[in-house]
Short mmCIF file of C-alpha atoms and ligand atoms in Angstrom, two decimals:
data_model
loop_
_atom_site.label_atom_id
_atom_site.label_comp_id
_atom_site.label_asym_id
_atom_site.label_seq_id
_atom_site.Cartn_x
_atom_site.Cartn_y
_atom_site.Cartn_z
CA MET A 720 17.07 -49.44 92.77
CA GLY A 721 17.83 -46.33 94.73
CA THR A 722 15.51 -43.40 94.38
CA ALA A 723 12.73 -45.27 92.66
CA SER A 724 12.24 -47.54 95.61
CA SER A 725 9.09 -46.22 97.23
CA ILE A 726 7.09 -45.73 94.03
CA GLN A 727 8.12 -49.16 92.83
CA HIS A 728 7.79 -50.91 96.14
CA THR A 729 5.07 -53.54 96.51
CA SER A 730 2.01 -53.61 94.38
CA LYS A 731 -1.25 -51.91 95.15
CA GLN A 732 0.05 -49.81 98.02
CA ALA A 733 -1.33 -46.32 98.53
CA LEU A 734 1.74 -44.44 97.48
CA PHE A 735 0.68 -40.88 97.59
CA ASN A 736 -1.71 -38.67 99.36
CA VAL A 737 -3.72 -36.21 97.37
CA SER A 738 -5.76 -34.82 100.21
CA LYS A 739 -6.02 -31.04 100.37
CA ALA A 740 -3.91 -31.03 103.52
CA VAL A 741 -0.80 -32.26 101.78
CA LYS A 742 -1.14 -30.41 98.51
CA LYS A 743 1.47 -27.74 98.04
CA ILE A 744 0.73 -27.26 94.43
CA ALA A 745 1.59 -23.61 94.02
CA GLY A 746 4.94 -23.49 95.75
CA PHE A 747 5.94 -26.91 94.49
CA SER A 748 5.24 -26.17 90.85
CA GLU A 749 6.62 -22.64 90.93
CA GLY A 750 9.87 -23.96 92.29
CA ARG A 751 10.26 -26.35 89.43
CA ARG A 752 9.23 -23.84 86.86
CA ASN A 753 11.84 -21.41 88.09
CA ARG A 754 14.52 -24.01 87.62
CA LEU A 755 13.42 -24.82 84.08
CA PRO A 756 12.36 -21.67 82.24
CA ARG A 757 9.76 -21.77 79.52
CA ASN A 758 10.78 -21.34 75.95
CA GLN A 759 9.45 -19.66 72.87
CA PRO A 760 6.47 -21.27 71.18
CA ARG A 761 7.13 -23.08 67.96
CA PRO A 762 5.60 -21.69 64.74
CA PRO A 763 2.18 -23.10 63.86
CA ARG A 764 1.98 -26.30 61.88
CA ASP A 765 0.80 -26.19 58.29
CA GLU A 766 -1.01 -29.50 58.05
CA ASP A 767 -2.94 -32.06 59.96
CA SER A 768 -0.26 -34.38 61.24
CA CYS A 769 1.31 -37.24 59.35
CA GLY A 770 -0.70 -38.29 56.39
CA GLY A 771 -2.99 -35.33 56.96
CA ASN A 772 -2.65 -34.17 53.38
CA ASP A 773 -2.74 -37.60 51.89
CA GLU A 774 -6.03 -38.59 50.36
CA LYS A 775 -5.41 -42.07 51.67
CA TYR A 776 -5.64 -40.96 55.26
CA LYS A 777 -8.30 -38.30 54.90
CA ILE A 778 -11.49 -38.93 56.77
CA GLY A 779 -13.50 -36.14 55.27
CA ASN A 780 -13.82 -32.43 55.66
CA GLU A 781 -14.07 -30.60 58.94
CA ASP A 782 -17.86 -30.31 58.85
CA GLY A 783 -19.50 -33.12 60.67
CA VAL A 784 -16.35 -35.13 60.57
CA VAL A 785 -16.46 -36.02 64.24
CA CYS A 786 -19.66 -37.98 63.99
CA ARG A 787 -18.82 -39.69 60.73
CA THR A 788 -15.31 -40.41 61.84
CA GLN A 789 -16.36 -41.96 65.08
CA HIS A 790 -18.87 -44.17 63.46
CA SER A 791 -16.86 -45.31 60.47
CA HIS A 792 -13.99 -45.76 62.84
CA ILE A 793 -16.01 -47.90 65.21
CA ARG A 794 -17.40 -49.89 62.33
CA ASN A 795 -13.94 -50.54 61.04
CA ALA A 796 -12.68 -51.75 64.37
CA THR A 797 -11.18 -55.16 64.26
CA MET A 798 -10.45 -58.09 66.52
CA GLY A 799 -11.02 -57.27 70.20
CA LYS A 800 -12.37 -60.09 72.31
CA VAL A 801 -14.20 -61.53 69.38
CA GLY A 802 -12.48 -64.14 67.30
CA GLN A 803 -9.31 -64.51 69.27
CA THR A 804 -8.53 -67.80 67.60
CA MET A 805 -9.33 -66.57 64.11
CA SER A 806 -7.11 -64.95 61.55
CA LYS A 807 -6.64 -61.19 61.73
CA LYS A 808 -9.01 -60.71 58.80
CA ALA A 809 -11.77 -63.03 60.00
CA SER A 810 -11.73 -61.64 63.50
CA ALA A 811 -11.81 -58.13 62.08
CA GLN A 812 -15.00 -58.90 60.20
CA LYS A 813 -16.61 -60.47 63.26
CA LEU A 814 -15.88 -57.53 65.49
CA GLU A 815 -16.96 -55.13 62.79
CA ASP A 816 -20.38 -56.82 62.74
CA ALA A 817 -20.60 -56.84 66.52
CA VAL A 818 -19.67 -53.18 66.78
CA THR A 819 -22.06 -52.18 64.00
CA GLU A 820 -24.82 -53.93 65.89
CA PHE A 821 -23.74 -52.20 69.05
CA ILE A 822 -23.72 -48.76 67.43
CA GLU A 823 -27.24 -49.24 66.19
CA LYS A 824 -28.31 -49.52 69.79
CA LEU A 825 -26.34 -46.50 70.98
CA GLY A 826 -28.59 -44.02 72.60
CA ASN A 827 -26.38 -41.73 74.60
CA ASP A 828 -22.92 -40.41 75.22
CA GLU A 829 -22.09 -42.97 77.85
CA LYS A 830 -22.62 -45.83 75.45
CA LEU A 831 -20.55 -44.08 72.83
CA GLU A 832 -17.77 -43.68 75.37
CA GLN A 833 -17.96 -47.39 76.16
CA ALA A 834 -17.77 -48.17 72.46
CA LYS A 835 -14.68 -45.98 72.15
CA LEU A 836 -13.08 -47.73 75.11
CA GLN A 837 -13.70 -51.07 73.43
CA LEU A 838 -11.94 -49.75 70.36
CA ILE A 839 -8.82 -48.54 72.12
CA ARG A 840 -8.56 -51.78 74.08
CA SER A 841 -7.86 -53.56 70.83
CA PRO A 842 -4.60 -53.72 68.84
CA SER A 843 -6.80 -53.36 65.77
CA PHE A 844 -7.49 -49.74 66.56
CA ASP A 845 -6.78 -47.85 63.35
CA VAL A 846 -4.86 -44.67 64.05
CA TRP A 847 -5.02 -43.64 60.39
CA LYS A 848 -8.74 -43.07 60.60
CA CYS A 849 -8.49 -40.47 63.36
CA LYS A 850 -7.82 -36.78 63.47
CA ARG A 851 -5.15 -35.57 65.86
CA GLU A 852 -7.70 -34.02 68.20
CA GLU A 853 -9.45 -37.34 68.48
CA LEU A 854 -6.21 -39.02 69.49
CA VAL A 855 -5.82 -36.61 72.37
CA SER A 856 -9.37 -37.30 73.49
CA TYR A 857 -8.73 -41.05 73.30
CA ILE A 858 -5.76 -40.70 75.64
CA MET A 859 -7.96 -38.71 78.00
CA LEU A 860 -10.42 -41.60 77.96
CA MET A 861 -7.61 -44.01 78.89
CA PHE A 862 -6.63 -41.85 81.86
CA GLY A 863 -10.23 -41.70 83.03
CA ASP A 864 -10.80 -45.41 82.52
CA LEU A 865 -7.74 -46.40 84.57
CA GLY A 866 -8.73 -44.07 87.40
CA ILE A 867 -5.64 -41.92 86.85
CA THR A 868 -7.43 -38.58 86.71
CA ASN A 869 -9.18 -39.37 89.99
CA GLU A 870 -6.22 -40.73 91.84
CA LEU A 871 -3.80 -38.01 90.79
CA ASP A 872 -6.54 -35.41 91.01
CA ILE A 873 -5.83 -34.09 87.51
CA SER A 874 -8.39 -31.66 86.15
CA TYR A 875 -9.86 -32.21 82.70
CA ASN A 876 -8.39 -28.91 81.52
CA LYS A 877 -4.90 -29.61 82.78
CA LEU A 878 -4.83 -33.06 81.21
CA LYS A 879 -6.08 -31.69 77.91
CA LYS A 880 -3.59 -28.81 77.93
CA TRP A 881 -0.71 -31.13 78.70
CA LEU A 882 -1.67 -33.57 75.96
CA VAL A 883 -2.13 -30.80 73.39
CA ALA A 884 1.27 -29.38 74.35
CA VAL A 885 2.81 -32.84 73.99
CA GLU A 886 1.16 -33.31 70.62
CA GLN A 887 2.52 -29.96 69.45
CA ASN A 888 6.00 -30.98 70.44
CA TYR A 889 6.06 -33.87 68.02
CA ILE A 890 7.18 -32.83 64.56
CA THR A 891 4.41 -33.06 62.01
CA ASP A 892 6.60 -33.53 58.95
CA VAL A 893 8.41 -36.56 60.29
CA TYR A 894 7.21 -39.72 58.56
CA PHE A 895 7.42 -42.21 61.40
CA HIS A 896 8.44 -40.61 64.69
CA ASN A 897 5.45 -38.30 64.94
CA PHE A 898 2.58 -37.94 67.39
CA ARG A 899 0.66 -40.79 65.79
CA HIS A 900 3.53 -43.12 66.59
CA ALA A 901 3.56 -41.90 70.20
CA PHE A 902 -0.20 -42.44 70.32
CA CYS A 903 0.12 -45.98 68.95
CA VAL A 904 2.76 -46.86 71.53
CA THR A 905 0.51 -45.47 74.27
CA GLN A 906 -2.58 -47.21 72.96
CA MET A 907 -0.69 -50.50 72.76
CA MET A 908 0.35 -50.03 76.39
CA TYR A 909 -3.29 -49.38 77.31
CA PHE A 910 -4.26 -52.57 75.45
CA MET A 911 -1.54 -54.51 77.30
CA ILE A 912 -2.68 -53.14 80.66
CA HIS A 913 -6.05 -54.75 80.01
CA GLU A 914 -4.87 -57.81 78.13
CA LEU A 915 -2.22 -58.74 80.71
CA LYS A 916 -4.27 -57.41 83.63
CA LEU A 917 -1.42 -55.23 84.77
CA MET A 918 -3.69 -53.45 87.25
CA LYS A 919 -3.52 -56.59 89.38
CA TYR A 920 0.21 -56.15 89.78
CA MET A 921 0.82 -52.43 89.57
CA THR A 922 -0.53 -49.37 91.31
CA THR A 923 -2.39 -46.65 89.46
CA LEU A 924 0.70 -44.46 89.75
CA GLN A 925 2.88 -47.15 88.22
CA LEU A 926 0.41 -47.51 85.34
CA THR A 927 0.42 -43.73 84.91
CA ILE A 928 4.20 -43.78 84.65
CA LEU A 929 3.97 -46.38 81.87
CA LEU A 930 1.48 -44.32 79.88
CA VAL A 931 3.30 -41.01 80.40
CA ALA A 932 6.60 -42.57 79.31
CA CYS A 933 4.91 -43.90 76.16
CA ILE A 934 3.28 -40.56 75.32
CA CYS A 935 6.57 -38.66 75.75
CA HIS A 936 9.08 -41.25 74.56
CA ASP A 937 9.88 -39.70 71.14
CA LEU A 938 9.10 -36.02 71.82
CA ASP A 939 10.58 -33.64 69.25
CA HIS A 940 12.10 -36.49 67.26
CA PRO A 941 13.68 -34.89 64.18
CA GLY A 942 13.39 -37.98 61.95
CA LEU A 943 17.16 -38.36 62.01
CA ASN A 944 18.44 -41.15 64.21
CA ASN A 945 21.26 -41.30 66.75
CA LEU A 946 23.70 -42.47 64.09
CA TYR A 947 23.04 -39.30 62.14
CA GLN A 948 23.42 -37.19 65.30
CA GLU A 949 26.83 -38.73 65.83
CA LYS A 950 28.02 -38.54 62.23
CA ALA A 951 26.88 -34.94 61.80
CA HIS A 952 28.18 -33.86 65.22
CA THR A 953 24.86 -32.21 65.99
CA GLU A 954 24.20 -30.12 69.07
CA LEU A 955 22.43 -33.06 70.64
CA SER A 956 25.35 -35.42 70.12
CA VAL A 957 27.70 -32.90 71.71
CA LEU A 958 25.32 -32.15 74.57
CA TYR A 959 24.83 -35.81 75.43
CA HIS A 960 28.27 -37.12 74.44
CA ASN A 961 26.67 -39.47 71.90
CA CYS A 962 25.06 -41.35 74.74
CA SER A 963 21.45 -41.88 73.56
CA PRO A 964 21.24 -38.23 72.48
CA LEU A 965 17.72 -38.45 71.07
CA GLU A 966 16.31 -40.30 74.05
CA HIS A 967 17.89 -37.79 76.43
CA HIS A 968 16.36 -35.02 74.37
CA HIS A 969 12.90 -36.64 74.51
CA CYS A 970 13.25 -36.69 78.31
CA ALA A 971 14.41 -33.08 78.42
CA VAL A 972 11.42 -31.89 76.41
CA ALA A 973 9.04 -34.02 78.47
CA PHE A 974 10.22 -32.45 81.70
CA GLN A 975 10.32 -28.97 80.25
CA LEU A 976 6.63 -29.39 79.59
CA LEU A 977 5.92 -30.78 83.03
CA SER A 978 7.81 -27.89 84.56
CA ALA A 979 5.00 -25.52 83.61
CA ASN A 980 2.49 -25.13 86.38
CA ASP A 981 -0.56 -25.48 84.17
CA LEU A 982 0.79 -28.56 82.40
CA ASN A 983 2.15 -30.49 85.33
CA ILE A 984 -0.18 -33.46 85.59
CA PHE A 985 1.91 -34.64 88.55
CA GLY A 986 1.37 -31.32 90.31
CA ASN A 987 -0.41 -32.92 93.26
CA LEU A 988 2.46 -35.20 94.17
CA GLU A 989 4.93 -34.34 96.88
CA GLN A 990 8.33 -33.22 95.61
CA THR A 991 10.01 -36.49 96.58
CA GLN A 992 7.32 -38.47 94.81
CA PHE A 993 7.63 -36.29 91.74
CA ASP A 994 11.36 -36.92 91.76
CA GLU A 995 10.82 -40.67 91.98
CA VAL A 996 8.24 -40.63 89.20
CA SER A 997 10.56 -38.54 87.01
CA HIS A 998 13.42 -40.93 87.65
CA ILE A 999 11.39 -43.91 86.45
CA VAL A 1000 9.88 -42.11 83.45
CA ILE A 1001 13.39 -41.09 82.35
CA GLN A 1002 14.73 -44.62 82.68
CA LEU A 1003 11.82 -45.97 80.63
CA ILE A 1004 12.31 -43.43 77.85
CA LEU A 1005 16.06 -44.10 77.79
CA ALA A 1006 15.29 -47.82 77.51
CA THR A 1007 13.73 -47.23 74.09
CA ASP A 1008 17.17 -46.68 72.54
CA MET A 1009 17.57 -49.77 70.37
CA SER A 1010 21.35 -49.66 70.70
CA ILE A 1011 20.96 -51.00 74.26
CA HIS A 1012 18.33 -53.56 73.29
CA ASP A 1013 20.47 -56.60 74.16
CA GLN A 1014 21.54 -55.10 77.44
CA ILE A 1015 17.94 -54.55 78.53
CA LEU A 1016 16.90 -58.00 77.39
CA ASP A 1017 19.80 -59.58 79.28
CA ASP A 1018 19.00 -57.64 82.43
CA PHE A 1019 15.40 -58.85 82.31
CA HIS A 1020 16.56 -62.39 81.60
CA GLN A 1021 18.70 -62.27 84.71
CA LYS A 1022 15.69 -61.21 86.82
CA LEU A 1023 13.70 -64.10 85.36
CA GLU A 1024 16.46 -66.51 86.29
CA GLU A 1025 16.52 -65.14 89.83
CA GLY A 1026 12.77 -65.75 90.05
CA PHE A 1027 10.80 -62.71 88.98
CA SER A 1028 9.11 -60.79 91.78
CA PHE A 1029 6.80 -57.79 91.43
CA ASP A 1030 7.82 -56.81 94.95
CA LYS A 1031 11.43 -56.18 94.01
CA PRO A 1032 11.70 -52.63 92.62
CA GLU A 1033 14.59 -53.54 90.32
CA HIS A 1034 12.59 -56.45 88.89
CA LEU A 1035 9.57 -54.25 88.33
CA LEU A 1036 11.68 -51.63 86.58
CA ALA A 1037 13.24 -54.25 84.30
CA LEU A 1038 9.73 -55.44 83.41
CA GLN A 1039 8.50 -51.90 82.77
CA LYS A 1040 11.40 -51.38 80.37
CA ILE A 1041 10.44 -54.53 78.48
CA LEU A 1042 6.83 -53.37 78.36
CA ILE A 1043 7.61 -49.98 76.84
CA LYS A 1044 10.04 -51.57 74.39
CA CYS A 1045 7.38 -54.06 73.32
CA CYS A 1046 4.88 -51.26 72.75
CA ASP A 1047 7.46 -49.16 70.90
CA ILE A 1048 8.02 -51.83 68.27
CA SER A 1049 4.54 -53.31 68.29
CA ASN A 1050 3.18 -52.28 64.90
CA GLU A 1051 3.28 -55.86 63.73
CA VAL A 1052 0.82 -56.82 66.46
CA ARG A 1053 -1.71 -54.74 64.53
CA PRO A 1054 -3.66 -55.75 61.41
CA LEU A 1055 -1.56 -55.69 58.27
CA GLU A 1056 -3.41 -52.81 56.66
CA THR A 1057 -2.36 -50.63 59.60
CA SER A 1058 1.12 -52.01 60.14
CA LYS A 1059 2.13 -51.89 56.47
CA VAL A 1060 1.70 -48.12 56.49
CA TRP A 1061 4.09 -47.90 59.43
CA VAL A 1062 6.68 -50.05 57.67
CA ASP A 1063 6.55 -47.77 54.64
CA ARG A 1064 6.77 -44.70 56.82
CA LEU A 1065 9.78 -46.05 58.68
CA PHE A 1066 11.60 -46.72 55.45
CA ALA A 1067 10.57 -43.33 54.08
CA GLU A 1068 12.20 -41.77 57.15
CA PHE A 1069 15.35 -43.83 56.61
CA PHE A 1070 15.52 -42.86 52.92
CA SER A 1071 14.97 -39.23 53.76
CA GLN A 1072 17.85 -39.38 56.26
CA ALA A 1073 20.02 -41.11 53.65
CA ASP A 1074 19.31 -38.31 51.15
CA ARG A 1075 20.33 -35.76 53.69
CA GLU A 1076 23.48 -37.66 54.59
CA ARG A 1077 24.46 -37.79 50.92
CA ARG A 1078 23.88 -34.05 50.59
CA GLU A 1079 26.04 -33.46 53.63
CA GLY A 1080 28.77 -35.83 52.49
CA LEU A 1081 28.22 -38.24 55.36
CA PRO A 1082 28.46 -42.04 55.11
CA VAL A 1083 25.08 -43.74 54.57
CA GLU A 1084 24.12 -47.02 56.26
CA VAL A 1085 23.15 -49.81 53.86
CA PHE A 1086 19.79 -50.40 55.59
CA MET A 1087 18.82 -46.83 54.74
CA GLN A 1088 19.61 -46.89 51.04
CA GLN A 1089 16.51 -47.10 48.89
CA THR A 1090 18.31 -48.96 46.11
CA LYS A 1091 19.68 -51.62 48.43
CA VAL A 1092 16.86 -52.19 50.91
CA LYS A 1093 14.52 -55.15 50.56
CA LYS A 1094 11.64 -54.12 52.75
CA ALA A 1095 10.02 -57.52 53.17
CA ASN A 1096 13.31 -59.19 53.96
CA ASP A 1097 14.30 -56.54 56.46
CA GLN A 1098 10.91 -56.60 58.13
CA LEU A 1099 11.00 -60.37 58.38
CA ALA A 1100 14.43 -60.18 60.01
CA PHE A 1101 13.21 -57.51 62.44
CA ILE A 1102 10.20 -59.62 63.39
CA ARG A 1103 12.28 -62.76 63.91
CA LYS A 1104 15.33 -61.31 65.57
CA ILE A 1105 13.91 -58.45 67.59
CA ILE A 1106 10.14 -58.42 67.99
CA LEU A 1107 9.38 -62.09 68.62
CA PRO A 1108 12.19 -62.71 71.14
CA LEU A 1109 11.16 -59.57 73.04
CA PHE A 1110 7.50 -60.53 73.31
CA GLU A 1111 8.38 -64.14 74.07
CA ARG A 1112 10.42 -62.96 77.00
CA LEU A 1113 7.52 -60.86 78.24
CA GLY A 1114 5.43 -64.01 77.96
CA ARG A 1115 7.50 -65.60 80.69
CA VAL A 1116 5.90 -63.25 83.21
CA PHE A 1117 2.55 -62.94 81.44
CA PRO A 1118 1.55 -66.17 79.65
CA ASP A 1119 -1.38 -64.27 78.07
CA VAL A 1120 1.17 -62.83 75.62
CA ASN A 1121 1.17 -66.25 73.99
CA GLY A 1122 -2.45 -65.74 72.95
CA ARG A 1123 -3.53 -63.28 70.32
CA ILE A 1124 -0.40 -61.13 70.56
CA LEU A 1125 2.01 -63.85 69.46
CA ARG A 1126 -0.53 -65.24 67.00
CA SER A 1127 -0.73 -61.87 65.35
CA LEU A 1128 3.05 -61.55 65.21
CA HIS A 1129 3.34 -64.98 63.62
CA GLU A 1130 0.78 -63.96 61.01
CA SER A 1131 2.92 -60.97 60.14
CA GLU A 1132 5.97 -63.19 60.06
CA LEU A 1133 4.25 -65.47 57.57
CA PHE A 1134 3.11 -62.52 55.46
CA TYR A 1135 6.63 -61.13 55.16
CA GLU A 1136 8.10 -64.56 54.65
CA ARG A 1137 5.89 -65.05 51.59
CA LEU A 1138 6.48 -61.53 50.42
CA SER A 1139 10.21 -61.80 50.81
CA HIS A 1140 10.15 -64.67 48.35
CA ASP A 1141 8.56 -62.45 45.72
CA GLU A 1142 10.22 -59.29 46.93
CA ILE A 1143 10.62 -56.40 46.59
CA GLY A 1144 7.57 -55.37 48.45
CA GLN A 1145 5.39 -54.74 45.43
CA LEU A 1146 2.42 -55.73 47.55
CA LEU A 1147 3.26 -53.26 50.26
CA THR A 1148 1.33 -50.03 50.27
CA ASP A 1149 2.48 -47.36 47.87
CA ASP A 1150 5.73 -45.83 48.84
CA VAL A 1151 5.05 -43.03 51.26
CA THR A 1152 7.58 -40.85 49.52
CA GLN A 1153 5.35 -40.99 46.46
CA GLN A 1154 2.17 -40.43 48.45
CA ASN A 1155 3.79 -37.38 49.92
CA ASN A 1156 5.35 -36.08 46.74
CA LYS A 1157 3.63 -32.74 47.19
CA LYS A 1158 5.04 -32.43 50.64
CA HIS A 1159 8.46 -30.99 51.27
CA VAL A 1160 10.01 -32.56 54.29
CA THR A 1161 12.06 -29.93 55.99
CA PHE A 1162 13.95 -30.68 59.12
CA ARG A 1163 14.60 -27.73 61.30
CA LYS A 1164 17.96 -27.09 62.82
CA LEU A 1165 17.79 -28.36 66.38
CA GLU A 1166 17.71 -25.73 69.03
CA ILE A 1167 17.99 -27.00 72.54
CA PRO A 1168 15.69 -27.00 74.28
CA LYS A 1169 12.63 -25.88 72.40
CA VAL A 1170 9.29 -26.48 73.92
CA VAL A 1171 5.81 -25.27 73.23
CA VAL A 1172 3.78 -24.64 76.30
CA SER A 1173 1.37 -22.09 74.95
CA ASP A 1174 -1.33 -22.21 72.30
CA CYS A 1175 -3.35 -24.82 74.14
CA SER A 1176 -6.32 -22.55 73.93
CA SER A 1177 -9.93 -23.11 73.11
CA GLU A 1178 -9.61 -23.09 69.32
CA ARG A 1179 -7.91 -26.44 69.69
CA ALA A 1180 -10.69 -27.73 71.91
CA ILE A 1181 -11.01 -31.47 71.88
N1 LIG B 435 12.75 -52.64 60.56
C1 LIG B 435 11.93 -52.23 61.55
N2 LIG B 435 12.41 -51.45 62.53
C2 LIG B 435 11.56 -51.05 63.47
C3 LIG B 435 10.21 -51.42 63.50
N3 LIG B 435 9.62 -50.85 64.59
C4 LIG B 435 10.57 -50.17 65.21
N4 LIG B 435 11.74 -50.27 64.55
C5 LIG B 435 13.04 -49.69 64.91
O1 LIG B 435 13.12 -49.61 66.31
C6 LIG B 435 13.24 -48.27 66.71
C7 LIG B 435 12.32 -48.07 67.90
O2 LIG B 435 12.67 -47.02 68.65
P1 LIG B 435 12.00 -45.54 68.56
O3 LIG B 435 11.90 -45.11 69.99
O4 LIG B 435 12.96 -44.75 67.74
O5 LIG B 435 10.64 -45.61 67.94
C8 LIG B 435 12.82 -47.42 65.51
O6 LIG B 435 13.50 -46.21 65.44
C9 LIG B 435 13.19 -48.31 64.35
O7 LIG B 435 14.53 -48.11 64.00
C10 LIG B 435 9.73 -52.24 62.47
O8 LIG B 435 8.55 -52.63 62.42
N5 LIG B 435 10.63 -52.62 61.52
ZN1 LIG B 436 9.21 -44.84 69.39
#
């Protein structure tokens, strides 16, 4: 697998040395920064992320919200270890009781942290009940829990600054491809790391790569897909010759951010290691382009037929691509009340793109036309043709996938099967376009590259 060989080679090997003697942080980071100059900060955002202005997603006012949010959030947690053989709803109730009981006994910060870790280790974690700042702090918890901050010697401040910069480089007004989506993909990966015990097979650096790729995989997504980029001959489509233009852009923004000295969470790696890490992160982000879905699935299938081995770098990379793809389209692994919102948001993004295409005189795909789409039908098809086969293939390496993950997917399948008989999604949550009718969705003209590396200051303290 060429340059990725040493990072990917054999599990649980000490792959990098962070001792003071080998750190060349200053020179190393300066060099990279000089090659990739910083850009102008983006104007401040006017609202609190997706759904921030919607009553439905509001958690309360700013005063005292942290405490109330944490507790209501923990109380509303669902599933987890409890009730793995029960339905999504029954297991949710059981865990809710268990967590409520647990909270009553909480006496200090450490216990609260443990309770939070329990929450984010579950696919039932409800992203809609959190403020953006909380999401950043949850990712910090994941890094601490997996030993990443220790092993890569990342300071609390640097990690926080990097995450805040990443969060600011997702576009708030985009219905689906916003920071909450990136968080969900990351949190699902964190869940999978525990559920499938990936730490037995991968090094801490390899796990870090997975999480970083998830966090960055849709950076600066404009809410207009690759088809639009091509049809409208956007700057991105020209720059990347219509070859996964969005995914290449997400990579470009990710590495613009990492090029800043104070944001480079890989700053303690040697240059060659940084290059190898970058190479893998880029390949994982590029793998999220659904137009190469079959190709990636076939490649993994071939490795399975050869006899999958964690010790073969090319096998490991194929598996990592499947993992990030699973997480990227994993909303249906979550409880229906969470996943339904994502379905509506995805369609709202499609419809918004279709409106724009009509305004610009471009052809509009049928699956994006509000008058033609049958949400339940389409979702059922997506579950059956894309999601289930992908997870089932992952299950060939990790049989644990066949437990609660597949059960949950089959529950969703059943739900949409029933709904598709009634159609047309009357039982789905209110259309997001109606929820957001006060909000004007404005897509900025793409400027390449545009990255925010400033404004990570104390007023945004986590
Ligand atoms: N009909 C559905 N399409 C979905 C769903 N989840 C994801 N998707 C599609 O896949 C891509 C994923 O790639 P991304 O990196 O752009 O997030 C996404 O754009 C959708 O087109 C789903 O639940 N239903
Ligand atoms: Zn995505």
